[in-house]
PDB file of C-alpha atoms in Angstrom:
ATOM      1  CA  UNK A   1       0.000   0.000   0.000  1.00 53.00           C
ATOM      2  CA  UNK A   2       1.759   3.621  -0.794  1.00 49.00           C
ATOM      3  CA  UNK A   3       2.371   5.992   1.547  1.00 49.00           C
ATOM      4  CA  UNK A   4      -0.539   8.125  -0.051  1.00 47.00           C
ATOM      5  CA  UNK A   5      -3.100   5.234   0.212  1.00 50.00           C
ATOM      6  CA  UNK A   6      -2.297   5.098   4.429  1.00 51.00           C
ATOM      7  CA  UNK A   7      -2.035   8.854   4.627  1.00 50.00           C
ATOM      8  CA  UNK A   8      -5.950   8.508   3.606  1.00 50.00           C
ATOM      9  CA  UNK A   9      -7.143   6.018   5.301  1.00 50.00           C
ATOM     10  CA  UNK A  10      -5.799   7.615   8.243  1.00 55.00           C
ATOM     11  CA  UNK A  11      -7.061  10.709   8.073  1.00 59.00           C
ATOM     12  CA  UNK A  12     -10.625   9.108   7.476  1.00 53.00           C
ATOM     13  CA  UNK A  13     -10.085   7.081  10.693  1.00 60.00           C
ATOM     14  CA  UNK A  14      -9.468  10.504  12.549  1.00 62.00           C
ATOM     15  CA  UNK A  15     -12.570  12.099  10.585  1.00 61.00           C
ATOM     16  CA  UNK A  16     -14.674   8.906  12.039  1.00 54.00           C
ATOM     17  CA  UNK A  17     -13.198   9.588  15.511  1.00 59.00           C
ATOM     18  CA  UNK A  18     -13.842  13.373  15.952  1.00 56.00           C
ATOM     19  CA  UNK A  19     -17.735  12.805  14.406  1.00 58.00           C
ATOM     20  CA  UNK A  20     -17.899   9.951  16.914  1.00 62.00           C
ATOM     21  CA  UNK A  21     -16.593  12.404  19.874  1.00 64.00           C
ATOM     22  CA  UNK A  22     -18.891  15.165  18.539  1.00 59.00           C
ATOM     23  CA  UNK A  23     -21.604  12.590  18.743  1.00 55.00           C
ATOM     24  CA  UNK A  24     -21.124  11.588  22.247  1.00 58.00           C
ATOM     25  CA  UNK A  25     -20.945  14.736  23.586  1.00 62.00           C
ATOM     26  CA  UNK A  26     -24.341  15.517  21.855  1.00 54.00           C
ATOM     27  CA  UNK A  27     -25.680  12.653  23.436  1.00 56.00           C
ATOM     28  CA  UNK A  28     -24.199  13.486  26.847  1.00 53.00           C
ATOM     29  CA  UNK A  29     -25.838  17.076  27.052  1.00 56.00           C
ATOM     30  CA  UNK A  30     -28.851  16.183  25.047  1.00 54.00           C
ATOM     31  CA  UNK A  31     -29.355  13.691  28.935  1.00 52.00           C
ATOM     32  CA  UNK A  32     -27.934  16.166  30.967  1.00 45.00           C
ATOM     33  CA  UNK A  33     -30.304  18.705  29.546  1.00 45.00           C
ATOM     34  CA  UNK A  34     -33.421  15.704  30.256  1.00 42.00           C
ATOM     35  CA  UNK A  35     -32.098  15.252  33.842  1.00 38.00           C
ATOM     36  CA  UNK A  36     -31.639  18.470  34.517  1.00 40.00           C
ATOM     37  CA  UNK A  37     -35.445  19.056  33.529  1.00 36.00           C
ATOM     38  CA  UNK A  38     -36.898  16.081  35.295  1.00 36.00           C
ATOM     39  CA  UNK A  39     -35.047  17.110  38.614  1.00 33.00           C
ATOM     40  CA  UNK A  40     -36.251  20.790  38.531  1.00 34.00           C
ATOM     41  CA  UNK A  41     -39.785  19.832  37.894  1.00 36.00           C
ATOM     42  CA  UNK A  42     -39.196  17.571  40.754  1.00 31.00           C
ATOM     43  CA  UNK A  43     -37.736  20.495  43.265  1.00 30.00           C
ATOM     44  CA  UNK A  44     -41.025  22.517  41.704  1.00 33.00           C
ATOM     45  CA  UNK A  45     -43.569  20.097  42.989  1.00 30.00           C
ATOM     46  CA  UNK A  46     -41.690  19.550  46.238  1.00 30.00           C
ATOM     47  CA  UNK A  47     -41.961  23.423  46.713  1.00 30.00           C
ATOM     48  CA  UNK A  48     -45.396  23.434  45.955  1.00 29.00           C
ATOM     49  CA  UNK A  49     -46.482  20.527  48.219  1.00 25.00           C
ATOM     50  CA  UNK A  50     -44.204  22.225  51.230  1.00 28.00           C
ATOM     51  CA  UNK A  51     -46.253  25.551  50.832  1.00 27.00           C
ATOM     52  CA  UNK A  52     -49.367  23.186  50.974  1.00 24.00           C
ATOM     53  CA  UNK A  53     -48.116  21.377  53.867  1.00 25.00           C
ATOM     54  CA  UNK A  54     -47.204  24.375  55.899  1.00 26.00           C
ATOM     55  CA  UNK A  55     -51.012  25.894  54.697  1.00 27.00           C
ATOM     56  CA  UNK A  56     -52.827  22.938  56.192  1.00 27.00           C
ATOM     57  CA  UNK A  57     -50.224  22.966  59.240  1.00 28.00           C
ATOM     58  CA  UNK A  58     -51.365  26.678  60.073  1.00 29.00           C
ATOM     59  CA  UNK A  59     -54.846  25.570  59.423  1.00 30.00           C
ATOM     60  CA  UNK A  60     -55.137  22.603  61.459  1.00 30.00           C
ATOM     61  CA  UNK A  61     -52.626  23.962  64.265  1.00 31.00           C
ATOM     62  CA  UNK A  62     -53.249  27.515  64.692  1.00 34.00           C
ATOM     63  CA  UNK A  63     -56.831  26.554  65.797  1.00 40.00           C
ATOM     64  CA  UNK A  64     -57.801  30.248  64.818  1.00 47.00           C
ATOM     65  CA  UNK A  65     -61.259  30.988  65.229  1.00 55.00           C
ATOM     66  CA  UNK A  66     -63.292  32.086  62.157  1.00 58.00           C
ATOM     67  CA  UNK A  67     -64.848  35.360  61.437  1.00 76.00           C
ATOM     68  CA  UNK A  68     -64.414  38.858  62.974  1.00 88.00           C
ATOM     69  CA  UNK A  69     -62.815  39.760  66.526  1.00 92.00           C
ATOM     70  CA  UNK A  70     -65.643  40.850  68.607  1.00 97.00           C
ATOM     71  CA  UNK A  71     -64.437  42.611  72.107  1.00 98.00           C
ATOM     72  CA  UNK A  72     -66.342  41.910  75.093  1.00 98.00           C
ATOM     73  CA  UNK A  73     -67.900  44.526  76.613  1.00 97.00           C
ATOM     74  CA  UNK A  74     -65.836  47.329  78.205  1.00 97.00           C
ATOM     75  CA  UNK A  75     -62.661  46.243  76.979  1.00 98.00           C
ATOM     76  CA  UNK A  76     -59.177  49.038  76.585  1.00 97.00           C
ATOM     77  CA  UNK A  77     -56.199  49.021  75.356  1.00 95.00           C
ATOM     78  CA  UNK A  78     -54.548  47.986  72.504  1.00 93.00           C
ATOM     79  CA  UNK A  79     -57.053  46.500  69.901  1.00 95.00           C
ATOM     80  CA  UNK A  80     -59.405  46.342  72.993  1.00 97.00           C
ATOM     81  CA  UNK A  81     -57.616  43.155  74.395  1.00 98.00           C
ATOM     82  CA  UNK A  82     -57.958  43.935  77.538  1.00 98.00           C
ATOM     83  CA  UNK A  83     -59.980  43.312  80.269  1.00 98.00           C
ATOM     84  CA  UNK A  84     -60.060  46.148  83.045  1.00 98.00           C
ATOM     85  CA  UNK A  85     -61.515  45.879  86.785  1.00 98.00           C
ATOM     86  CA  UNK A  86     -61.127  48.145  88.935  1.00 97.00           C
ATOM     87  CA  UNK A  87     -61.357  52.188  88.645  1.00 96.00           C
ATOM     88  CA  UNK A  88     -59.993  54.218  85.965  1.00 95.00           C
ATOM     89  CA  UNK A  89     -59.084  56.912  88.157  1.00 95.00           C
ATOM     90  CA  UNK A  90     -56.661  54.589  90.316  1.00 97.00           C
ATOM     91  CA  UNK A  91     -52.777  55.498  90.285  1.00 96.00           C
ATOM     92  CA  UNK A  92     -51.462  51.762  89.958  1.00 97.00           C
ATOM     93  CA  UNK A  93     -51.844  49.673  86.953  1.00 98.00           C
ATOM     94  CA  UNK A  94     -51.579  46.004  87.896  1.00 98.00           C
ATOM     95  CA  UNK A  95     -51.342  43.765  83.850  1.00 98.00           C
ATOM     96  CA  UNK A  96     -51.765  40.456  84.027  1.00 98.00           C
ATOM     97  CA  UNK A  97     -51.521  37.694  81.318  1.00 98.00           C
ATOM     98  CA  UNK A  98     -52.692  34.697  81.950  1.00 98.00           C
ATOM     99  CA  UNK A  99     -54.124  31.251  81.006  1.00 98.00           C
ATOM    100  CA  UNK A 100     -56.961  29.247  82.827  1.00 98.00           C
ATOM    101  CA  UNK A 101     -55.078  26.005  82.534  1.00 98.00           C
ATOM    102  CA  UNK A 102     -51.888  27.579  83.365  1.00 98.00           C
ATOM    103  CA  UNK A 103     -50.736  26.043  87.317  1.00 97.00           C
ATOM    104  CA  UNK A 104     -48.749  28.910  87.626  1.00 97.00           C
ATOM    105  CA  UNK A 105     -52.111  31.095  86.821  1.00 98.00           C
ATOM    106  CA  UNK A 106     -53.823  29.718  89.796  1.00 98.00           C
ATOM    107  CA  UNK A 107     -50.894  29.477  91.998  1.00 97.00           C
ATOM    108  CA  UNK A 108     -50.511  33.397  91.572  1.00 97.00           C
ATOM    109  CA  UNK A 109     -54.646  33.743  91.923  1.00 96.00           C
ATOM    110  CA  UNK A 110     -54.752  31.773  95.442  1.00 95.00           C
ATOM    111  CA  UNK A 111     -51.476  34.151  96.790  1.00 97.00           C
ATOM    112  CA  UNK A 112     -52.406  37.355  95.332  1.00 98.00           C
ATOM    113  CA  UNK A 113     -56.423  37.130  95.040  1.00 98.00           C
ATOM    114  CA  UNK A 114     -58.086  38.930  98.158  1.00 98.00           C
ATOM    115  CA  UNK A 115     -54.759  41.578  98.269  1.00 98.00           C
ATOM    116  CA  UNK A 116     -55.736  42.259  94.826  1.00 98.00           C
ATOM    117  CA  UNK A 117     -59.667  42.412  94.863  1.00 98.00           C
ATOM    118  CA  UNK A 118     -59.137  44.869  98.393  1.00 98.00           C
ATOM    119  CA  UNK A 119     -57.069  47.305  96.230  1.00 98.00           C
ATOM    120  CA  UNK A 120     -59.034  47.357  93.848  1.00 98.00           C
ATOM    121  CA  UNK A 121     -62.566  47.814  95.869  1.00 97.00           C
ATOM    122  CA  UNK A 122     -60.507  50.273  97.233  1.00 97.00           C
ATOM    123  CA  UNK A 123     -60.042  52.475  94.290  1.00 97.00           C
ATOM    124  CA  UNK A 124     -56.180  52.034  94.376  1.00 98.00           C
ATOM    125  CA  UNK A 125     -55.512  49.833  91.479  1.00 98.00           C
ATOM    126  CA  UNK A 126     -56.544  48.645  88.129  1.00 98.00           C
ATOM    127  CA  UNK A 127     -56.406  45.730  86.709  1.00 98.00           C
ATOM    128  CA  UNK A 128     -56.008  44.658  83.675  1.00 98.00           C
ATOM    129  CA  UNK A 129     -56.334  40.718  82.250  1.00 98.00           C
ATOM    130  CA  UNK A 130     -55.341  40.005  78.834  1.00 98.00           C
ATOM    131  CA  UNK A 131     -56.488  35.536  78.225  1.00 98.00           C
ATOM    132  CA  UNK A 132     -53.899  33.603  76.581  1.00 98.00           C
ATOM    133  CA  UNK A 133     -54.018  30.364  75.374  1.00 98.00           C
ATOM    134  CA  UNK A 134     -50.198  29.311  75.303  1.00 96.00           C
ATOM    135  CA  UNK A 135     -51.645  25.682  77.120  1.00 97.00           C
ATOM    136  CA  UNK A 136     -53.870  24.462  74.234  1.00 97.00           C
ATOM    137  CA  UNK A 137     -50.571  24.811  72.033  1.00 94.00           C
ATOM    138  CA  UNK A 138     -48.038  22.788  74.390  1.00 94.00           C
ATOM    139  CA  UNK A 139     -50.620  20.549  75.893  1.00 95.00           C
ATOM    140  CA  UNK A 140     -53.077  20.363  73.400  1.00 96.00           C
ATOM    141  CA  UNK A 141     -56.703  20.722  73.082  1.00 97.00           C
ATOM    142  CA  UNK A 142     -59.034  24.085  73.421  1.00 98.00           C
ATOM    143  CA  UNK A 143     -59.707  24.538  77.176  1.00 98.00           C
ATOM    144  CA  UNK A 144     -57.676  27.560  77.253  1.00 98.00           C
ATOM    145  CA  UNK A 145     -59.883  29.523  74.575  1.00 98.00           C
ATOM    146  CA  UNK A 146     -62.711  28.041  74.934  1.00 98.00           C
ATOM    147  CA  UNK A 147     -62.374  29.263  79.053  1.00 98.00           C
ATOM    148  CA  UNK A 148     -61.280  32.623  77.843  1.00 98.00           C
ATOM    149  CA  UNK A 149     -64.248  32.809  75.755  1.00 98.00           C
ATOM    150  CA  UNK A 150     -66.420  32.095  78.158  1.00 98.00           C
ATOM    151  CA  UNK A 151     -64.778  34.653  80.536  1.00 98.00           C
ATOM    152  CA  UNK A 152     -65.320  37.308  77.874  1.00 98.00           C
ATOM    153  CA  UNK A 153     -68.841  36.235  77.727  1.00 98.00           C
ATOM    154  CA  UNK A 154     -68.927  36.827  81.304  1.00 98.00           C
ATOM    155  CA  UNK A 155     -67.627  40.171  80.953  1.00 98.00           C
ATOM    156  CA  UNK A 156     -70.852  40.830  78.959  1.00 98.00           C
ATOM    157  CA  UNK A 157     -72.618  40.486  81.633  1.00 98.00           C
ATOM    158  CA  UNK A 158     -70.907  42.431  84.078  1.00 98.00           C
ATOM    159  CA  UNK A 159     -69.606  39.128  85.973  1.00 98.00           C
ATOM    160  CA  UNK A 160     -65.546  39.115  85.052  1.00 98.00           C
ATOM    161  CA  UNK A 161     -64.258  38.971  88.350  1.00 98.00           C
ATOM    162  CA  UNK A 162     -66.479  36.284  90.048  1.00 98.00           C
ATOM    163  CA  UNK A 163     -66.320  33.694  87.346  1.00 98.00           C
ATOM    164  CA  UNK A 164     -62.556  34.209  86.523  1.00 98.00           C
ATOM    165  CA  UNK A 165     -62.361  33.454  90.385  1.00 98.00           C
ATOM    166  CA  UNK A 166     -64.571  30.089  89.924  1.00 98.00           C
ATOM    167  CA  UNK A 167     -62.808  29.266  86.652  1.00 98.00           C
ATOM    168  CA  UNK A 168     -59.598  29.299  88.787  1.00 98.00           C
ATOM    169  CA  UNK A 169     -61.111  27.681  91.855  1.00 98.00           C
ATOM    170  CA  UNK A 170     -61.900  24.737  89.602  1.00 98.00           C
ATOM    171  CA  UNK A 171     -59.280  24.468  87.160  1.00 98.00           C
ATOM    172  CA  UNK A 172     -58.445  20.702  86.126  1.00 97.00           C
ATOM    173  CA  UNK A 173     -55.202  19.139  86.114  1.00 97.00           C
ATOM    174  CA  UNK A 174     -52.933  20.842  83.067  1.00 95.00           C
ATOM    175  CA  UNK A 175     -52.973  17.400  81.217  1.00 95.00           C
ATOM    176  CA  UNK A 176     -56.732  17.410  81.674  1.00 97.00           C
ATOM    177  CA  UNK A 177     -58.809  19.670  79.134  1.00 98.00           C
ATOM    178  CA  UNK A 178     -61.793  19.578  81.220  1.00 98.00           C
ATOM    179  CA  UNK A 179     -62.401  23.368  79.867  1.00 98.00           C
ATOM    180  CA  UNK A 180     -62.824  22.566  76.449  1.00 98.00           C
ATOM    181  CA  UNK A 181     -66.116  21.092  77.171  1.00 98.00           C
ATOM    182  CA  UNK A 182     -68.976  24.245  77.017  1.00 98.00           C
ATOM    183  CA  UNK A 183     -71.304  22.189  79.322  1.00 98.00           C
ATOM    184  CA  UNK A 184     -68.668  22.514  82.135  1.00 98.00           C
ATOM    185  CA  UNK A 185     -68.428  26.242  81.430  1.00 98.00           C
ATOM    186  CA  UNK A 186     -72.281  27.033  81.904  1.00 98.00           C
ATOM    187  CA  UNK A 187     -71.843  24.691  84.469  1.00 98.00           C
ATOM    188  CA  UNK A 188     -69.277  26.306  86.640  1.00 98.00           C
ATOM    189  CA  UNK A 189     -71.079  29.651  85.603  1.00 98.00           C
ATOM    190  CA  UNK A 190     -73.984  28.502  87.892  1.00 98.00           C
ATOM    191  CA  UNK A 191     -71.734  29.616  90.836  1.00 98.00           C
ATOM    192  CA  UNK A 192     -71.861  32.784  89.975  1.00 98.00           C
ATOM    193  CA  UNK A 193     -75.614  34.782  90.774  1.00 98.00           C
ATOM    194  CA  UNK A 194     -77.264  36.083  87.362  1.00 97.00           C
ATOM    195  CA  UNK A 195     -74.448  34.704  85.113  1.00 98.00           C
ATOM    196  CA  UNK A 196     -76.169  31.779  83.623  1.00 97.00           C
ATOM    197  CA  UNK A 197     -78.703  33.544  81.241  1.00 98.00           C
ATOM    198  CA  UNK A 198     -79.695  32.149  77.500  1.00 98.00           C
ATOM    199  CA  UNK A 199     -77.680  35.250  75.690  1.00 98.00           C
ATOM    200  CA  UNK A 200     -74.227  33.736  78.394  1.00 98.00           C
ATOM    201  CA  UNK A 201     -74.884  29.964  77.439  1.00 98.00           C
ATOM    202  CA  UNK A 202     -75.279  31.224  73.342  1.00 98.00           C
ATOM    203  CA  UNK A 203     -72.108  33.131  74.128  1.00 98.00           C
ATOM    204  CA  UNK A 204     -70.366  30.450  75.435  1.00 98.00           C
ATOM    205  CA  UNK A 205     -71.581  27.840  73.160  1.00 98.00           C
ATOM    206  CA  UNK A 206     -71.481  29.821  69.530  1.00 97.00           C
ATOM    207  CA  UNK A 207     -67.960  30.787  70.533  1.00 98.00           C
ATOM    208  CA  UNK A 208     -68.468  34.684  70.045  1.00 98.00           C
ATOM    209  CA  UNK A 209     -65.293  35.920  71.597  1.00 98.00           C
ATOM    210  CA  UNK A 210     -62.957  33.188  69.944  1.00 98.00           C
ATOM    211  CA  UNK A 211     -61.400  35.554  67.690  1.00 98.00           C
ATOM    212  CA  UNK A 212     -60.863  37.940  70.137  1.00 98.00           C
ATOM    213  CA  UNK A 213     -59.060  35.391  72.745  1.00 98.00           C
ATOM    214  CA  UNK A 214     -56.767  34.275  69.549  1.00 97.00           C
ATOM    215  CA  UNK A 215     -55.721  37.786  68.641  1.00 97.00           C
ATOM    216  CA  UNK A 216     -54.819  38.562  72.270  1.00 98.00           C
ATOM    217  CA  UNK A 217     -53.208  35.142  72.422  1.00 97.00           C
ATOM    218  CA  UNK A 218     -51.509  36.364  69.411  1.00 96.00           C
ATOM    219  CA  UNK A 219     -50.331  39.663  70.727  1.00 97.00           C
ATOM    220  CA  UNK A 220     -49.078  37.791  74.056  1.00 97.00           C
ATOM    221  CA  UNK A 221     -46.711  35.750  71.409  1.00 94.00           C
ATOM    222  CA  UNK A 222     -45.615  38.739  70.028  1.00 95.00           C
ATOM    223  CA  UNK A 223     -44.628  40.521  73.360  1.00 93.00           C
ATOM    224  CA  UNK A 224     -40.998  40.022  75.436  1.00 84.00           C
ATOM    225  CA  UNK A 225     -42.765  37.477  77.370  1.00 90.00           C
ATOM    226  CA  UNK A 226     -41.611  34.287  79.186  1.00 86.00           C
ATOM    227  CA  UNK A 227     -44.817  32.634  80.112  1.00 93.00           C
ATOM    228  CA  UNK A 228     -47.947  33.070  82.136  1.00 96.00           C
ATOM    229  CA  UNK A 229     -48.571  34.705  84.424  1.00 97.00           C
ATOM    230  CA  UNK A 230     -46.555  37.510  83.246  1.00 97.00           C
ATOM    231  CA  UNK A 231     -47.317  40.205  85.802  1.00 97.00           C
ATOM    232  CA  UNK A 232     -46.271  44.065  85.503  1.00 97.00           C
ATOM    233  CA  UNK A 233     -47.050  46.688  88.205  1.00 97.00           C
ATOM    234  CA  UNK A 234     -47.121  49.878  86.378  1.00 97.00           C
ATOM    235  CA  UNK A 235     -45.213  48.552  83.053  1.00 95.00           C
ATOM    236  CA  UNK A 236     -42.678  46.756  85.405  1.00 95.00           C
ATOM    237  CA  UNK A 237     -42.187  42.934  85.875  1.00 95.00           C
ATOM    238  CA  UNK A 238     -43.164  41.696  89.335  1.00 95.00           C
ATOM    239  CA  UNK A 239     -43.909  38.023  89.401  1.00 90.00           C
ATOM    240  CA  UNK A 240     -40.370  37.124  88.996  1.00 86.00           C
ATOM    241  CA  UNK A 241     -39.193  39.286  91.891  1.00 90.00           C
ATOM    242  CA  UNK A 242     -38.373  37.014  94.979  1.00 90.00           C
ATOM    243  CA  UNK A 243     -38.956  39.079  97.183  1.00 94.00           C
ATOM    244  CA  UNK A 244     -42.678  39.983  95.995  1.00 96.00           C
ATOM    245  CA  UNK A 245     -45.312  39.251  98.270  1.00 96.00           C
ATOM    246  CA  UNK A 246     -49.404  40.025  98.549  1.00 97.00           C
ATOM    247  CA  UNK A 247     -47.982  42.818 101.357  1.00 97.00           C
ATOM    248  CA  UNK A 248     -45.758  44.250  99.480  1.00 97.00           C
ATOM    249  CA  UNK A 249     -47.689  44.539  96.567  1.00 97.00           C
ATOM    250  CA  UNK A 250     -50.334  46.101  99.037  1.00 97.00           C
ATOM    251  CA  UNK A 251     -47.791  48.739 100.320  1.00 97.00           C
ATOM    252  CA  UNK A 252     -46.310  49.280  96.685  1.00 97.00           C
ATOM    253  CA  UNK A 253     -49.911  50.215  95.474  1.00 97.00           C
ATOM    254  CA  UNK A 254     -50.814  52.340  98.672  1.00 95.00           C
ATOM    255  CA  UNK A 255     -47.707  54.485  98.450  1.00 95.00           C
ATOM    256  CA  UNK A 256     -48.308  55.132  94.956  1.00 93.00           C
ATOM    257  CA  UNK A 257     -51.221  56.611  95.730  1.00 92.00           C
ATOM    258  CA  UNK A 258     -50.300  58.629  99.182  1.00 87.00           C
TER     259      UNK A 258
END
């Protein structure tokens, strides 16, 4: 074979090789490329399921009440979420939030209760309540709105103070959501003179306040708070002093208004 003949058939061999190469490397982007697809459509659906997921999370977590926030009756402050007893025209502000399944709640309500309601009969201190309901979300269950509810339906009727006292003076266990149960609401309202009337029990029973107690639960989550009770006498923490007691509290409030 002459040197000419090789020379060719080389140089077709090389032409084969470089179309081959060009071929693979078509082939290699032209899967890349159909990967590449398949795993973004894959990362598409994944986002859309997540923002699903975290939809029916909120939904089936948040247990937010439906339809507008309706205040009870008489309530100040901020987006009316709160609760006042006492007289306007006292010089001590005594803000308390709370939770009627909360231990602590009632363990603060038995040491502080009388102290409290004599200031206040006395004209020397306000109070007021905002409900929270931080026990339904690490427990579980509805007792603590469905109690606030029915304490704002109280309010209504003029009746706050007593039946917060009788919620407290019969609050279950913490692990026991005795609360969430309307009958034992009305119930327990029978303790209290003139509080179990037909507009109370639709009150309790339609849920009108449940809104309201999830917005104020929802403002208590937003605040610099550690838990309930969180107690502030005139803007300033108390509860967490040690060396708070009913008579100091007492001779705080009187000197404030010497």
């Amino acid at each position: 074979m002459s040197e000419k003949n090789r020379e060719g058939k080389r140089t077709a061999r090389e032409r084969l090789a470089v179309e081959r190469e060009k071929h693979k490397r078509a082939e290699k982007r032209r899967r890349a490329l159909i990967v590449g697809t398949a795993v973004a459509g894959v990362l598409a659906l994944a986002a859309v399921i997540g923002v699903i997921a975290a939809s029916a999370g909120k939904d089936e977590g948040g247990g937010e009440a439906s339809g507008p926030a309706v205040a009870p009756s008489g309530a100040q402050g901020k987006d009316a979420l709160a609760i006042p007893v006492g007289k306007e025209s006292a010089k001590s502000t005594l803000t308390v939030w709370e939770d009627f399944r909360c231990p602590a709640c009632k363990g603060f309500e038995q040491a502080y209760r009388s102290t409290i309601h004599e200031l206040t009969e006395a004209g020397q201190l306000k109070v007021e309540y905002h409900l929270a309901t931080i026990i339904d979300g690490n427990m579980g269950g509805s007792g603590s709105r469905t109690a606030a509810n029915a304490a704002a339906c109280a309010q209504d009727a003029g009746k706050f103070t007593a039946y917060h006292d009788v919620l407290y003076d019969h609050q279950p266990a913490e692990t026991d959501d005795a609360f969430a149960d309307n009958d034992k609401l009305i119930e327990l309202a029978g303790k209290v003179k003139g509080l179990t009337t037909p507009r109370f029990r639709r009150c309790v029973t339609e849920g009108t306040h449940g809104t309201w107690v999830e917005k104020s639960n929802a403002a208590f989550q937003k605040g610099d708070f550690q838990g309930t009770p969180t107690v502030l006498l005139d803007g300033k923490s108390i509860y967490g002093d040690r060396s708070m007691t009913p008579a100091k509290l007492e001779q705080m409030v009187r000197e404030a208004n010497a």
